[in-house]
mmCIF file of C-alpha atoms in Angstrom:
data_model
loop_
_atom_site.group_PDB
_atom_site.id
_atom_site.type_symbol
_atom_site.label_atom_id
_atom_site.label_comp_id
_atom_site.label_asym_id
_atom_site.label_seq_id
_atom_site.Cartn_x
_atom_site.Cartn_y
_atom_site.Cartn_z
ATOM 1 C CA MET A 25 169.723 50.581 156.647
ATOM 2 C CA SER A 26 170.063 53.436 154.168
ATOM 3 C CA ALA A 27 171.356 56.881 155.065
ATOM 4 C CA ASP A 28 167.778 58.219 154.756
ATOM 5 C CA SER A 29 166.375 55.763 157.289
ATOM 6 C CA ASP A 30 169.191 56.618 159.741
ATOM 7 C CA ARG A 31 168.233 60.304 159.790
ATOM 8 C CA ALA A 32 165.072 60.078 161.891
ATOM 9 C CA PRO A 33 166.472 58.080 164.855
ATOM 10 C CA ALA A 34 169.532 60.340 165.046
ATOM 11 C CA ALA A 35 167.337 63.449 164.867
ATOM 12 C CA GLU A 36 164.999 62.051 167.533
ATOM 13 C CA ALA A 37 167.999 61.507 169.803
ATOM 14 C CA ARG A 38 169.128 65.117 169.212
ATOM 15 C CA LEU A 39 165.586 66.349 169.897
ATOM 16 C CA THR A 40 165.171 64.493 173.196
ATOM 17 C CA ALA A 41 168.687 65.502 174.310
ATOM 18 C CA TYR A 42 167.864 69.146 173.577
ATOM 19 C CA LEU A 43 164.504 69.001 175.370
ATOM 20 C CA GLY A 44 166.171 67.430 178.389
ATOM 21 C CA SER A 45 168.960 70.028 178.424
ATOM 22 C CA VAL A 46 166.511 72.961 178.460
ATOM 23 C CA GLY A 47 164.026 71.273 180.796
ATOM 24 C CA LEU A 48 160.992 71.351 178.518
ATOM 25 C CA PRO A 49 158.312 68.763 179.320
ATOM 26 C CA TRP A 50 157.520 66.370 176.508
ATOM 27 C CA GLU A 51 155.862 63.058 175.806
ATOM 28 C CA LEU A 52 155.576 60.732 172.874
ATOM 29 C CA GLY A 53 152.713 61.516 170.518
ATOM 30 C CA GLY A 54 150.306 59.130 168.858
ATOM 31 C CA ARG A 55 152.253 58.813 165.610
ATOM 32 C CA PRO A 56 155.665 57.236 165.060
ATOM 33 C CA GLY A 57 158.323 59.935 165.411
ATOM 34 C CA GLU A 58 155.959 62.395 167.122
ATOM 35 C CA TYR A 59 156.979 64.296 170.230
ATOM 36 C CA VAL A 60 154.551 66.587 172.052
ATOM 37 C CA VAL A 61 156.374 69.461 173.728
ATOM 38 C CA THR A 62 154.841 71.936 176.184
ATOM 39 C CA LEU A 63 156.160 75.492 176.082
ATOM 40 C CA PRO A 64 155.341 77.708 179.096
ATOM 41 C CA GLY A 65 153.825 81.096 178.303
ATOM 42 C CA GLU A 66 152.691 84.273 179.985
ATOM 43 C CA LYS A 67 149.610 85.528 178.125
ATOM 44 C CA LYS A 68 148.738 82.070 176.874
ATOM 45 C CA LEU A 69 149.593 79.788 179.768
ATOM 46 C CA LYS A 70 151.095 77.092 177.574
ATOM 47 C CA THR A 71 151.622 76.245 173.935
ATOM 48 C CA VAL A 72 151.646 72.579 172.988
ATOM 49 C CA VAL A 73 153.810 71.756 169.977
ATOM 50 C CA SER A 74 153.737 68.560 167.966
ATOM 51 C CA VAL A 75 157.177 67.811 166.517
ATOM 52 C CA LEU A 76 156.972 65.057 163.913
ATOM 53 C CA VAL A 77 160.375 63.658 162.933
ATOM 54 C CA ARG A 78 160.492 61.808 159.639
ATOM 55 C CA ASP A 79 163.376 60.611 157.481
ATOM 56 C CA ARG A 80 163.523 63.661 155.213
ATOM 57 C CA THR A 81 161.519 66.385 156.948
ATOM 58 C CA THR A 82 160.537 67.360 160.450
ATOM 59 C CA SER A 83 157.352 69.337 160.982
ATOM 60 C CA LEU A 84 156.145 71.455 163.878
ATOM 61 C CA SER A 85 152.523 72.259 164.574
ATOM 62 C CA ALA A 86 151.128 74.238 167.516
ATOM 63 C CA PHE A 87 147.546 75.203 168.300
ATOM 64 C CA VAL A 88 147.245 78.957 168.892
ATOM 65 C CA ILE A 89 143.558 79.849 169.185
ATOM 66 C CA ARG A 90 140.172 78.585 168.034
ATOM 67 C CA ASN A 91 138.165 79.980 165.143
ATOM 68 C CA PRO A 92 137.110 83.529 166.062
ATOM 69 C CA ASP A 93 133.480 84.300 166.875
ATOM 70 C CA GLU A 94 133.569 87.746 165.271
ATOM 71 C CA ASN A 95 135.646 90.277 163.356
ATOM 72 C CA HIS A 96 137.063 87.644 161.017
ATOM 73 C CA GLU A 97 138.585 90.044 158.481
ATOM 74 C CA ALA A 98 140.642 91.990 161.028
ATOM 75 C CA PHE A 99 141.547 88.771 162.854
ATOM 76 C CA TYR A 100 142.938 87.054 159.746
ATOM 77 C CA ARG A 101 144.566 90.263 158.468
ATOM 78 C CA THR A 102 146.454 90.444 161.763
ATOM 79 C CA LEU A 103 147.676 86.858 161.315
ATOM 80 C CA LEU A 104 148.807 87.513 157.741
ATOM 81 C CA ARG A 105 150.700 90.638 158.789
ATOM 82 C CA ARG A 106 152.361 88.737 161.609
ATOM 83 C CA ASN A 107 153.378 86.013 159.122
ATOM 84 C CA LEU A 108 155.649 88.553 157.436
ATOM 85 C CA ARG A 109 157.781 88.754 160.596
ATOM 86 C CA LEU A 110 157.998 85.042 161.385
ATOM 87 C CA GLN A 111 161.006 82.865 160.627
ATOM 88 C CA GLY A 112 160.583 79.154 159.991
ATOM 89 C CA VAL A 113 156.881 78.964 160.856
ATOM 90 C CA ALA A 114 153.652 80.571 159.689
ATOM 91 C CA TYR A 115 150.116 80.951 160.959
ATOM 92 C CA ALA A 116 147.662 78.596 159.248
ATOM 93 C CA ILE A 117 144.053 77.558 159.757
ATOM 94 C CA ASP A 118 142.511 74.108 159.689
ATOM 95 C CA THR A 119 139.159 73.142 158.181
ATOM 96 C CA ASP A 120 137.368 74.355 161.342
ATOM 97 C CA GLY A 121 139.069 77.756 161.167
ATOM 98 C CA ASP A 122 141.225 77.090 164.232
ATOM 99 C CA VAL A 123 144.636 78.788 164.104
ATOM 100 C CA TYR A 124 147.913 76.899 164.238
ATOM 101 C CA LEU A 125 151.573 77.684 163.777
ATOM 102 C CA ARG A 126 153.147 75.342 161.253
ATOM 103 C CA GLY A 127 156.727 74.856 160.143
ATOM 104 C CA GLU A 128 158.918 72.328 158.407
ATOM 105 C CA LEU A 129 162.654 71.812 158.088
ATOM 106 C CA PRO A 130 164.954 69.134 156.748
ATOM 107 C CA THR A 131 165.486 66.449 159.371
ATOM 108 C CA THR A 132 169.246 66.753 158.899
ATOM 109 C CA ALA A 133 168.943 70.368 160.145
ATOM 110 C CA LEU A 134 167.323 69.330 163.423
ATOM 111 C CA ASP A 135 169.986 70.428 165.867
ATOM 112 C CA GLU A 136 170.144 72.407 169.109
ATOM 113 C CA GLU A 137 170.478 75.783 167.368
ATOM 114 C CA HIS A 138 167.518 75.225 165.008
ATOM 115 C CA LEU A 139 165.359 73.734 167.750
ATOM 116 C CA ASP A 140 166.059 76.648 170.057
ATOM 117 C CA GLN A 141 165.245 79.127 167.303
ATOM 118 C CA LEU A 142 162.083 77.376 166.073
ATOM 119 C CA LEU A 143 160.601 76.661 169.482
ATOM 120 C CA GLY A 144 161.409 80.237 170.500
ATOM 121 C CA VAL A 145 159.616 81.584 167.431
ATOM 122 C CA VAL A 146 156.610 79.320 168.101
ATOM 123 C CA LEU A 147 156.393 80.429 171.720
ATOM 124 C CA THR A 148 156.759 84.115 170.881
ATOM 125 C CA ALA A 149 154.257 83.955 168.004
ATOM 126 C CA SER A 150 151.702 82.095 170.098
ATOM 127 C CA ASP A 151 152.131 83.991 173.353
ATOM 128 C CA ASP A 152 152.702 87.558 172.115
ATOM 129 C CA ALA A 153 149.695 87.520 169.773
ATOM 130 C CA PHE A 154 147.281 85.776 172.125
ATOM 131 C CA ASN A 155 145.628 88.718 173.894
ATOM 132 C CA GLU A 156 145.359 90.737 170.681
ATOM 133 C CA LEU A 157 143.735 87.798 168.907
ATOM 134 C CA LEU A 158 141.342 87.240 171.817
ATOM 135 C CA ALA A 159 140.300 90.896 171.742
ATOM 136 C CA LEU A 160 139.829 90.838 167.965
ATOM 137 C CA GLY A 161 137.960 87.571 167.714
ATOM 138 C CA PHE A 162 136.128 87.153 171.003
ATOM 139 C CA LEU A 163 135.397 90.593 172.459
ATOM 140 C CA GLY A 164 131.619 90.084 172.401
ATOM 141 C CA SER A 165 131.911 86.859 174.399
ATOM 142 C CA MET A 166 134.337 88.468 176.827
ATOM 143 C CA LYS A 167 131.936 91.393 177.391
ATOM 144 C CA LYS A 168 129.128 88.960 178.194
ATOM 145 C CA GLU A 169 131.384 87.013 180.558
ATOM 146 C CA TRP A 170 132.524 90.240 182.249
ATOM 147 C CA ALA A 171 128.952 91.499 182.730
ATOM 148 C CA TRP A 172 127.851 88.107 184.098
ATOM 149 C CA ARG A 173 130.746 87.965 186.572
ATOM 150 C CA VAL A 174 130.305 91.558 187.736
ATOM 151 C CA SER A 175 126.535 91.139 188.171
ATOM 152 C CA ARG A 176 127.140 88.154 190.462
ATOM 153 C CA GLY A 177 130.129 89.547 192.312
ATOM 154 C CA GLU A 178 132.402 86.893 190.775
ATOM 155 C CA SER A 179 136.113 87.396 190.227
ATOM 156 C CA THR A 180 137.109 89.038 186.945
ATOM 157 C CA ARG A 181 140.805 88.257 187.462
ATOM 158 C CA ASN A 182 141.117 86.048 184.383
ATOM 159 C CA LEU A 183 139.898 88.999 182.285
ATOM 160 C CA ASP A 184 142.164 91.660 183.861
ATOM 161 C CA ALA A 185 144.282 91.990 180.718
ATOM 162 C CA PHE A 186 141.139 93.189 178.930
ATOM 163 C CA ARG A 187 139.750 95.427 181.707
ATOM 164 C CA HIS A 188 140.279 98.554 179.576
ATOM 165 C CA LEU A 189 137.988 97.067 176.911
ATOM 166 C CA LEU A 190 135.401 95.595 179.267
ATOM 167 C CA GLU A 191 134.771 97.984 182.141
ATOM 168 C CA ASP A 192 132.245 100.056 180.200
ATOM 169 C CA THR A 193 129.978 96.970 180.077
ATOM 170 C CA ARG A 194 129.235 96.994 183.820
ATOM 171 C CA PRO A 195 125.545 97.094 184.573
ATOM 172 C CA GLY A 196 124.360 100.612 185.406
#
């Protein structure tokens, strides 16, 4: 075995030891060297991160939010501005326009300190931006949902964070 081919198994062992020490749930992914980690959130209930350990590089990818229904320019401008403050990861979009956080580091750098920092940045970037991104990209849908719920006497609890934007849509 070469030194390169020894890197991934050692890094995977460091990754699983770290995840166990901090109590984060994880499972093996569908690809060799892939670990799927669930980060608990507040605004976004959870962020699922794919960590793909390879011999030379380890990548992280986390779904943030789907392609917005509206207000695309402001939505993407917000992501680009937030990218300026991120360390180790960046917002990116896939071919469907869905938003992800993506990062990559040398596999030899995969240690407790880097994992703690990167997963912390992913969680913060996904969770802190979530309500703002929802309001920018999906306000029309949320207004319709609010009006429908209010007209039927249904709970609006899941929309409480947006009450200040939605209350004016109550039927008269």
